[in-house]
Amino acid sequence: MDMNEIKEIFFQECEEQLAELESGLLKLNDGDRDPETVNAVFRAVHSIKGGAGAFGLDDLVSFAHVFETTLDCVRSNRLDPGPEVLKVMLKSADVLADLTNAARDGGSVDEARSRQLIKELEALANGEVPQASAAPVEVVAKPVAAVAAPPVNEEGFQPVAFSFDDFEAAEEPPLMETPTYEIVFRPKSDLYAKGNEATLLLRDLSRLGDMSIHCDMEALPTLDRLSPESAYFFWKIQLATDKGEDAIRAVFEFAEWDCDLEISLASDEAASSDEELPMQPVPFDLSILDDEPAVSVGVVEEEEQLASQQLGNAAVSVAGTASNVLQMAQSAARAPAEKAAPAASAAAQGAAGQQAAASAATPTIRVDLDRVDRLINLVGELVINQAMLSQSVVENDTNGTSSINMGLEELQQLTREIQDSVMAIRAQPVKPVFQRMSRIVREIADMTGKSVRLITEGENTEVDKTVIDKLAEPLTHMIRNAVDHGLETPEKRLAAGKSAEGTVRLTAKHRSGRIVIELADDGAGINREKVRQKAIDNDLIAADANLSDEEIDNLIFHAGFSTADKISDISGRGVGMDVVKRSIQALGGRINISSKPGHGSVFTMSLPLTLAVLDGMVVTVANQTLVVPLTAIVETLQPEASAIHSFGANQRLISIRNSFCPLVDVGRILNFRAIQANPVEGVALLVESEGGGQRALMVDAIQGQRQVVIKSLEANYTHVPGIAAATILGDGRVALILDVDAIVAASRGQSLKPEMSLAAVG
Amino acid sequence: MKKRVLTVDDSRTIRNMLLVTLNNAGFETIQAEDGVEGLEVLEEANPDVIVTDINMPRLDGFGFIEGVRKNDRYRAIPILVLTTESDAEKKNRARQAGATGWIVKPFDPTKLIDAIERVTA
Amino acid sequence: MTYAAKNLTTDGRELIAFRVGAQEFCVNIMSVREIRGWTPATPMPHAPSYVLGVINLRGAVLPIVDLSARLGMTPADPTVRHVIIVAQVKSQVVGLLVDAVSDILTITNDKIQPTPDVVSSEFEKSFARGVLAIEGRMICLIELEAIFPQEEREAA
């Protein structure tokens, strides 16, 4: 793995953190005050800052830093995350996302905006809570550099970044006479408790220059009174170095709080003298033991074994003092490693054990989507092949070879399981798309001066990744449309007796093997008179056309339809709801609208969970083979003549358990035959459509049930009303997959052809 | 024998950077994603030194260090804290929890390795 | 058979000539993917009469167009002797049912004569790009993109 790969990981992680950030902020916006939510939000920004710093992404670091500081105020309850505060934070999250994208793709960001938000964030951190009627955004020429400056240490602590560069330079011969420092180093017990080793510090110190060390062990008590983890020694050091006092202090950086340290420049005389300093017992501050009773004698009693080990170490140290203190220090330093050794060998179950520990840490793996897609394609081919094999076995009439049939059955089941498992890999919650929408809502609310609240539900509903990816664009468009056209201005809302804040509700749920996404607004609803007039003006309908409310509402899905009086910058970018409808259809989905004047509109989209396969019933209609999605079928019936009732000119109903259900001849409605088939000679499939309501679809015969691989018709042809997609059957021929809802809608008198007739086909 | 480093960090980016840096420097690296996991794998990882983040879900760095120090086998193990926060308060808390030292992020590989060398024999 | 794409110089080009009924047509070889035999197509509901249906081309769904009907001549009655020219038209791939493929022609642009103004309909004018005189035959160069105006089809 190289840095570029890690950088790619960083950006992936940023995306996750940004999503986490936004969802956390939205939770806070909904009144959630769980400290863990605040922590998660803080961590998200913190993580981005940390990673960005590692890659030198300074703009990102600066902004994240200011953001983090403000979030820290929230975390420590110094700032209440009220609505106005969250407004700033949500915008900041957007800017952070922009900065991340800019860092990844090299784009630019709205600098005025980020400067403004930095200012607002700083104001928040300084305890200035904005008023609801905050002045419009003003561009403040605050230099970014001021923010980018290294954080100030309130308590005057200056972090000393490790740099051993200085030490390397020390190997060059000193140009001037090297000053000599006298250092008195008295560790406290805490020094050891925190994993520091006096000996290691001395080792590091020795690297600064020529050093002589004297260890004072006066304070060492008799063994019976010895607390194994207390500090009894202190050291007097003479160090000749040209690195300066700061370098010496840097060595003790970690130990600073846990030792007494005196550093002074030795007199020239002493420095030039090579002779050892006479041993000068310095009074050992016994109070250190009183100060640190935490390292208790109790440990000795409870943990005798460990204590004796420690004693052993101490003994080694004592023994070594006589000769070379530094050597002793090194050997003592080695001691902890040796101490750990038996435990290590006991615990070490070889590399396998290590890997187990490592793999426990990573319950998920990341896989390139390409690999998954390749697998899915292969499984798709496997399904077709298996179907072909089954078919040829049947055709070749392998009478009496039940083992082949059993094998085939097992193969089918296995294929099925593989397919389900592969599909599950691609299933993802719709959450990321939903989260993106909240930003769209914020931006558009800002642009239109409307006050909007987005409520999302069911964001953990899972659907195939391709569906999710392709959902973002139409959804963005619909959200824009809902805020721009659907919701009224705050004044109009108040006048209509509504709250000034409009609500847009985005919901996802699973229903009968599909995902249903609803977008509801509590705006003014469709202005039917306007839509109707517009449709007449655009020659979409005749001036005297008699349309139901539903039909009028659905006119907005026609090409080039826009009811806004003026083309706004937001939803009037030349793309209309017809584009939305087409992209939904391309996904094998449907969209419709229901609207209540004064109360708002609801767009309902129904999409397949996967674009790859579906369970279908293979049927024959007018000598053609069709596939009906199994999810749509409630039951199958063999109609009896007595159950069929004529109704009006050419309607027929079938009575099912004392209720009447309209019969729909699929062959007739698809124009496969000129006259209706005789129901008694066929099979009725009782289906339930999206809009509710049952229909009995008449087909000639049922061939069987099969899982089929969905093939797009749109790729090389076009959308065909009444047909959802195509598939390839065991005989290698293409079979069409019925769009049950469209068929049912057509049976209600809506022709299957209006869309076709609107366009100049051929 | 290679020295073993247990790293505890919730950021995939930082984990990867640590892994690459430490492996290149000849350490054996065991990684955990947060404090809870860090404590879970501690025995099996049996590290010579620990490098931990502070801000983590489930159990943060402070809690993790306290947990390690309560374990008799590891109460004297060197623990380095990775922190973007350079203010004294944070360091003080880390120290009180029992950290041996700290590395201010963004760390560069030399800084990290030097710090580890510094607290291990 | 498949034809590898070749770089064409500005003044030279390769064309595939084929027969539809009694007439000969040709298209730019660059748009031809492959030529294959006729296999029964699955009829499409509500399709224009010249769309015979769709077939399976190695896992993709390929619409088959009766070029004879499309060009306003007698609709074909496909048999095993008919061939399908698989052609790329903008981003889509379609199969063109023709009677037979006759030639691969290498010509220079100056060999292309303007379409005689005997053609009456706007539609014919839109797809006929000129005529070629080859060994006493008349071959009409046609523009596939004009025959299948994709925008309109997508708008359906």
mmCIF file of N, CA and C in Angstrom, chain A residues 132-218:
data_model
loop_
_atom_site.group_PDB
_atom_site.id
_atom_site.type_symbol
_atom_site.label_atom_id
_atom_site.label_comp_id
_atom_site.label_asym_id
_atom_site.label_seq_id
_atom_site.Cartn_x
_atom_site.Cartn_y
_atom_site.Cartn_z
ATOM 1 N N ALA A 132 -32.220 34.620 15.183
ATOM 2 C CA ALA A 132 -32.929 33.954 14.096
ATOM 3 C C ALA A 132 -32.953 34.822 12.843
ATOM 4 N N SER A 133 -33.043 36.137 13.071
ATOM 5 C CA SER A 133 -33.106 37.027 11.925
ATOM 6 C C SER A 133 -31.698 37.487 11.567
ATOM 7 N N ALA A 134 -30.833 36.558 11.447
ATOM 8 C CA ALA A 134 -29.454 36.892 11.151
ATOM 9 C C ALA A 134 -29.360 37.660 9.847
ATOM 10 N N ALA A 135 -28.468 38.615 9.847
ATOM 11 C CA ALA A 135 -28.303 39.434 8.656
ATOM 12 C C ALA A 135 -27.894 38.548 7.488
ATOM 13 N N PRO A 136 -28.263 38.980 6.306
ATOM 14 C CA PRO A 136 -27.845 38.193 5.138
ATOM 15 C C PRO A 136 -26.335 38.071 5.080
ATOM 16 N N VAL A 137 -25.939 37.028 4.426
ATOM 17 C CA VAL A 137 -24.511 36.724 4.373
ATOM 18 C C VAL A 137 -23.712 37.912 3.869
ATOM 19 N N GLU A 138 -22.777 38.318 4.654
ATOM 20 C CA GLU A 138 -21.905 39.372 4.173
ATOM 21 C C GLU A 138 -20.516 38.777 4.036
ATOM 22 N N VAL A 139 -19.861 39.241 3.025
ATOM 23 C CA VAL A 139 -18.532 38.715 2.809
ATOM 24 C C VAL A 139 -17.564 39.479 3.690
ATOM 25 N N VAL A 140 -16.927 38.759 4.530
ATOM 26 C CA VAL A 140 -16.014 39.414 5.445
ATOM 27 C C VAL A 140 -14.600 39.099 4.990
ATOM 28 N N ALA A 141 -13.833 40.139 4.896
ATOM 29 C CA ALA A 141 -12.489 39.950 4.362
ATOM 30 C C ALA A 141 -11.515 39.519 5.430
ATOM 31 N N LYS A 142 -11.951 38.599 6.247
ATOM 32 C CA LYS A 142 -11.045 38.103 7.262
ATOM 33 C C LYS A 142 -10.039 37.165 6.609
ATOM 34 N N PRO A 143 -8.793 37.424 6.826
ATOM 35 C CA PRO A 143 -7.815 36.568 6.162
ATOM 36 C C PRO A 143 -7.864 35.146 6.687
ATOM 37 N N VAL A 144 -7.861 34.220 5.792
ATOM 38 C CA VAL A 144 -7.925 32.814 6.185
ATOM 39 C C VAL A 144 -6.688 32.438 6.980
ATOM 40 N N ALA A 145 -5.625 33.121 6.675
ATOM 41 C CA ALA A 145 -4.358 32.790 7.309
ATOM 42 C C ALA A 145 -4.456 32.861 8.828
ATOM 43 N N ALA A 146 -5.265 33.813 9.282
ATOM 44 C CA ALA A 146 -5.401 33.981 10.722
ATOM 45 C C ALA A 146 -5.950 32.705 11.349
ATOM 46 N N VAL A 147 -6.780 32.047 10.611
ATOM 47 C CA VAL A 147 -7.377 30.827 11.125
ATOM 48 C C VAL A 147 -6.414 29.663 10.981
ATOM 49 N N ALA A 148 -5.675 29.727 9.919
ATOM 50 C CA ALA A 148 -4.781 28.618 9.642
ATOM 51 C C ALA A 148 -3.586 28.589 10.594
ATOM 52 N N ALA A 149 -3.410 29.666 11.311
ATOM 53 C CA ALA A 149 -2.290 29.711 12.236
ATOM 54 C C ALA A 149 -2.397 28.595 13.260
ATOM 55 N N PRO A 150 -1.282 28.127 13.742
ATOM 56 C CA PRO A 150 -1.331 27.009 14.682
ATOM 57 C C PRO A 150 -2.138 27.371 15.917
ATOM 58 N N PRO A 151 -2.864 26.397 16.431
ATOM 59 C CA PRO A 151 -3.715 26.666 17.571
ATOM 60 C C PRO A 151 -2.917 27.224 18.758
ATOM 61 N N VAL A 152 -3.540 28.166 19.410
ATOM 62 C CA VAL A 152 -2.875 28.781 20.548
ATOM 63 C C VAL A 152 -3.043 27.877 21.762
ATOM 64 N N ASN A 153 -2.027 27.761 22.517
ATOM 65 C CA ASN A 153 -2.123 26.961 23.723
ATOM 66 C C ASN A 153 -2.512 27.837 24.883
ATOM 67 N N GLU A 154 -3.741 27.641 25.301
ATOM 68 C CA GLU A 154 -4.254 28.511 26.352
ATOM 69 C C GLU A 154 -3.374 28.466 27.583
ATOM 70 N N GLU A 155 -2.864 27.315 27.866
ATOM 71 C CA GLU A 155 -2.123 27.207 29.116
ATOM 72 C C GLU A 155 -0.627 27.326 28.909
ATOM 73 N N GLY A 156 -0.293 27.861 27.802
ATOM 74 C CA GLY A 156 1.112 28.154 27.567
ATOM 75 C C GLY A 156 1.961 26.922 27.317
ATOM 76 N N PHE A 157 1.296 25.817 27.058
ATOM 77 C CA PHE A 157 2.077 24.618 26.813
ATOM 78 C C PHE A 157 2.425 24.559 25.347
ATOM 79 N N GLN A 158 3.672 24.536 25.060
ATOM 80 C CA GLN A 158 4.062 24.464 23.654
ATOM 81 C C GLN A 158 4.465 23.039 23.328
ATOM 82 N N PRO A 159 3.700 22.391 22.476
ATOM 83 C CA PRO A 159 4.083 21.018 22.163
ATOM 84 C C PRO A 159 5.431 20.997 21.450
ATOM 85 N N VAL A 160 6.255 20.134 21.906
ATOM 86 C CA VAL A 160 7.541 20.008 21.238
ATOM 87 C C VAL A 160 7.458 18.801 20.336
ATOM 88 N N ALA A 161 7.367 19.063 19.068
ATOM 89 C CA ALA A 161 7.312 17.951 18.145
ATOM 90 C C ALA A 161 8.639 17.233 18.207
ATOM 91 N N PHE A 162 8.564 15.910 18.147
ATOM 92 C CA PHE A 162 9.806 15.163 18.185
ATOM 93 C C PHE A 162 10.605 15.480 16.974
ATOM 94 N N SER A 163 11.779 15.820 17.163
ATOM 95 C CA SER A 163 12.642 15.922 16.017
ATOM 96 C C SER A 163 14.018 15.500 16.467
ATOM 97 N N PHE A 164 14.432 14.421 15.918
ATOM 98 C CA PHE A 164 15.754 13.944 16.282
ATOM 99 C C PHE A 164 16.795 14.412 15.273
ATOM 100 N N ASP A 165 16.291 15.276 14.360
ATOM 101 C CA ASP A 165 17.211 15.798 13.353
ATOM 102 C C ASP A 165 18.404 16.457 14.021
ATOM 103 N N ASP A 166 18.056 17.181 15.084
ATOM 104 C CA ASP A 166 19.104 17.902 15.787
ATOM 105 C C ASP A 166 20.191 16.946 16.264
ATOM 106 N N PHE A 167 19.725 15.788 16.700
ATOM 107 C CA PHE A 167 20.680 14.846 17.274
ATOM 108 C C PHE A 167 21.611 14.287 16.217
ATOM 109 N N GLU A 168 21.036 14.090 15.047
ATOM 110 C CA GLU A 168 21.881 13.586 13.982
ATOM 111 C C GLU A 168 22.991 14.574 13.664
ATOM 112 N N ALA A 169 22.599 15.833 13.675
ATOM 113 C CA ALA A 169 23.581 16.872 13.374
ATOM 114 C C ALA A 169 24.683 16.896 14.418
ATOM 115 N N ALA A 170 24.368 16.374 15.599
ATOM 116 C CA ALA A 170 25.320 16.429 16.698
ATOM 117 C C ALA A 170 26.590 15.645 16.414
ATOM 118 N N GLU A 171 26.480 14.741 15.464
ATOM 119 C CA GLU A 171 27.662 13.935 15.200
ATOM 120 C C GLU A 171 28.788 14.713 14.526
ATOM 121 N N GLU A 172 28.402 15.848 13.966
ATOM 122 C CA GLU A 172 29.451 16.674 13.383
ATOM 123 C C GLU A 172 30.281 17.287 14.510
ATOM 124 N N PRO A 173 31.549 17.476 14.270
ATOM 125 C CA PRO A 173 32.378 18.032 15.340
ATOM 126 C C PRO A 173 31.921 19.449 15.687
ATOM 127 N N PRO A 174 31.802 19.722 16.963
ATOM 128 C CA PRO A 174 31.364 21.055 17.370
ATOM 129 C C PRO A 174 32.395 22.104 16.963
ATOM 130 N N LEU A 175 31.887 23.211 16.485
ATOM 131 C CA LEU A 175 32.779 24.270 16.045
ATOM 132 C C LEU A 175 33.311 25.067 17.229
ATOM 133 N N MET A 176 32.421 25.242 18.189
ATOM 134 C CA MET A 176 32.833 26.013 19.357
ATOM 135 C C MET A 176 32.978 25.075 20.533
ATOM 136 N N GLU A 177 33.449 25.626 21.575
ATOM 137 C CA GLU A 177 33.562 24.810 22.760
ATOM 138 C C GLU A 177 32.170 24.434 23.232
ATOM 139 N N THR A 178 32.017 23.182 23.512
ATOM 140 C CA THR A 178 30.693 22.688 23.866
ATOM 141 C C THR A 178 30.353 23.043 25.298
ATOM 142 N N PRO A 179 29.196 23.669 25.500
ATOM 143 C CA PRO A 179 28.806 23.972 26.877
ATOM 144 C C PRO A 179 28.418 22.688 27.615
ATOM 145 N N THR A 180 28.642 22.716 28.886
ATOM 146 C CA THR A 180 28.306 21.556 29.700
ATOM 147 C C THR A 180 27.177 21.909 30.658
ATOM 148 N N TYR A 181 26.226 21.013 30.698
ATOM 149 C CA TYR A 181 25.076 21.242 31.572
ATOM 150 C C TYR A 181 25.140 20.287 32.746
ATOM 151 N N GLU A 182 24.676 20.805 33.849
ATOM 152 C CA GLU A 182 24.485 19.933 35.012
ATOM 153 C C GLU A 182 23.009 19.677 35.154
ATOM 154 N N ILE A 183 22.703 18.420 35.194
ATOM 155 C CA ILE A 183 21.284 18.061 35.228
ATOM 156 C C ILE A 183 21.038 17.206 36.449
ATOM 157 N N VAL A 184 20.027 17.572 37.177
ATOM 158 C CA VAL A 184 19.608 16.729 38.290
ATOM 159 C C VAL A 184 18.228 16.197 37.947
ATOM 160 N N PHE A 185 18.128 14.902 37.923
ATOM 161 C CA PHE A 185 16.906 14.255 37.456
ATOM 162 C C PHE A 185 16.386 13.341 38.553
ATOM 163 N N ARG A 186 15.259 13.734 39.104
ATOM 164 C CA ARG A 186 14.658 12.930 40.169
ATOM 165 C C ARG A 186 13.306 12.398 39.710
ATOM 166 N N PRO A 187 13.275 11.182 39.310
ATOM 167 C CA PRO A 187 11.985 10.623 38.885
ATOM 168 C C PRO A 187 11.051 10.456 40.076
ATOM 169 N N LYS A 188 9.764 10.618 39.803
ATOM 170 C CA LYS A 188 8.778 10.260 40.810
ATOM 171 C C LYS A 188 8.238 8.876 40.442
ATOM 172 N N SER A 189 7.556 8.283 41.373
ATOM 173 C CA SER A 189 7.057 6.928 41.107
ATOM 174 C C SER A 189 6.166 6.892 39.879
ATOM 175 N N ASP A 190 5.432 7.993 39.683
ATOM 176 C CA ASP A 190 4.522 8.058 38.555
ATOM 177 C C ASP A 190 5.219 7.867 37.219
ATOM 178 N N LEU A 191 6.448 8.253 37.185
ATOM 179 C CA LEU A 191 7.195 8.134 35.943
ATOM 180 C C LEU A 191 7.183 6.691 35.454
ATOM 181 N N TYR A 192 7.367 5.796 36.403
ATOM 182 C CA TYR A 192 7.379 4.373 36.028
ATOM 183 C C TYR A 192 5.967 3.859 35.785
ATOM 184 N N ALA A 193 5.041 4.396 36.572
ATOM 185 C CA ALA A 193 3.657 3.938 36.434
ATOM 186 C C ALA A 193 3.112 4.271 35.050
ATOM 187 N N LYS A 194 3.680 5.266 34.437
ATOM 188 C CA LYS A 194 3.180 5.652 33.121
ATOM 189 C C LYS A 194 4.003 5.064 31.998
ATOM 190 N N GLY A 195 4.801 4.114 32.346
ATOM 191 C CA GLY A 195 5.506 3.407 31.279
ATOM 192 C C GLY A 195 6.791 4.076 30.849
ATOM 193 N N ASN A 196 7.174 5.145 31.506
ATOM 194 C CA ASN A 196 8.465 5.735 31.180
ATOM 195 C C ASN A 196 9.553 4.999 31.955
ATOM 196 N N GLU A 197 10.745 5.026 31.426
ATOM 197 C CA GLU A 197 11.866 4.394 32.087
ATOM 198 C C GLU A 197 12.966 5.432 32.223
ATOM 199 N N ALA A 198 13.393 5.652 33.425
ATOM 200 C CA ALA A 198 14.458 6.624 33.638
ATOM 201 C C ALA A 198 15.674 6.258 32.786
ATOM 202 N N THR A 199 15.904 4.977 32.702
ATOM 203 C CA THR A 199 17.099 4.520 31.979
ATOM 204 C C THR A 199 17.029 4.885 30.510
ATOM 205 N N LEU A 200 15.817 4.812 29.931
ATOM 206 C CA LEU A 200 15.680 5.162 28.516
ATOM 207 C C LEU A 200 15.900 6.650 28.316
ATOM 208 N N LEU A 201 15.434 7.415 29.298
ATOM 209 C CA LEU A 201 15.637 8.852 29.198
ATOM 210 C C LEU A 201 17.127 9.166 29.240
ATOM 211 N N LEU A 202 17.823 8.443 30.109
ATOM 212 C CA LEU A 202 19.267 8.659 30.211
ATOM 213 C C LEU A 202 19.965 8.240 28.915
ATOM 214 N N ARG A 203 19.452 7.177 28.334
ATOM 215 C CA ARG A 203 20.043 6.729 27.073
ATOM 216 C C ARG A 203 19.899 7.820 26.011
ATOM 217 N N ASP A 204 18.667 8.371 25.943
ATOM 218 C CA ASP A 204 18.435 9.426 24.953
ATOM 219 C C ASP A 204 19.301 10.643 25.227
ATOM 220 N N LEU A 205 19.439 10.914 26.531
ATOM 221 C CA LEU A 205 20.236 12.076 26.922
ATOM 222 C C LEU A 205 21.691 11.888 26.482
ATOM 223 N N SER A 206 22.147 10.665 26.589
ATOM 224 C CA SER A 206 23.545 10.388 26.266
ATOM 225 C C SER A 206 23.829 10.625 24.794
ATOM 226 N N ARG A 207 22.751 10.589 23.998
ATOM 227 C CA ARG A 207 22.943 10.795 22.566
ATOM 228 C C ARG A 207 23.151 12.264 22.218
ATOM 229 N N LEU A 208 22.909 13.118 23.194
ATOM 230 C CA LEU A 208 23.070 14.540 22.918
ATOM 231 C C LEU A 208 24.530 14.971 22.954
ATOM 232 N N GLY A 209 25.324 14.202 23.630
ATOM 233 C CA GLY A 209 26.732 14.595 23.731
ATOM 234 C C GLY A 209 27.460 13.715 24.733
ATOM 235 N N ASP A 210 28.608 14.179 25.169
ATOM 236 C CA ASP A 210 29.361 13.425 26.168
ATOM 237 C C ASP A 210 28.687 13.573 27.511
ATOM 238 N N MET A 211 28.559 12.475 28.181
ATOM 239 C CA MET A 211 27.763 12.529 29.398
ATOM 240 C C MET A 211 28.382 11.667 30.483
ATOM 241 N N SER A 212 28.330 12.162 31.668
ATOM 242 C CA SER A 212 28.688 11.310 32.796
ATOM 243 C C SER A 212 27.540 11.332 33.785
ATOM 244 N N ILE A 213 27.312 10.182 34.354
ATOM 245 C CA ILE A 213 26.129 10.046 35.197
ATOM 246 C C ILE A 213 26.529 9.539 36.573
ATOM 247 N N HIS A 214 25.867 10.072 37.563
ATOM 248 C CA HIS A 214 26.043 9.549 38.916
ATOM 249 C C HIS A 214 24.688 9.227 39.478
ATOM 250 N N CYS A 215 24.615 8.020 39.973
ATOM 251 C CA CYS A 215 23.335 7.606 40.513
ATOM 252 C C CYS A 215 23.376 7.704 42.028
ATOM 253 N N ASP A 216 22.353 8.290 42.577
ATOM 254 C CA ASP A 216 22.270 8.394 44.036
ATOM 255 C C ASP A 216 21.222 7.431 44.539
ATOM 256 N N MET A 217 21.708 6.486 45.376
ATOM 257 C CA MET A 217 20.786 5.455 45.840
ATOM 258 C C MET A 217 20.564 5.536 47.332
ATOM 259 N N GLU A 218 20.918 6.667 47.884
ATOM 260 C CA GLU A 218 20.786 6.850 49.331
ATOM 261 C C GLU A 218 19.391 6.497 49.820
#
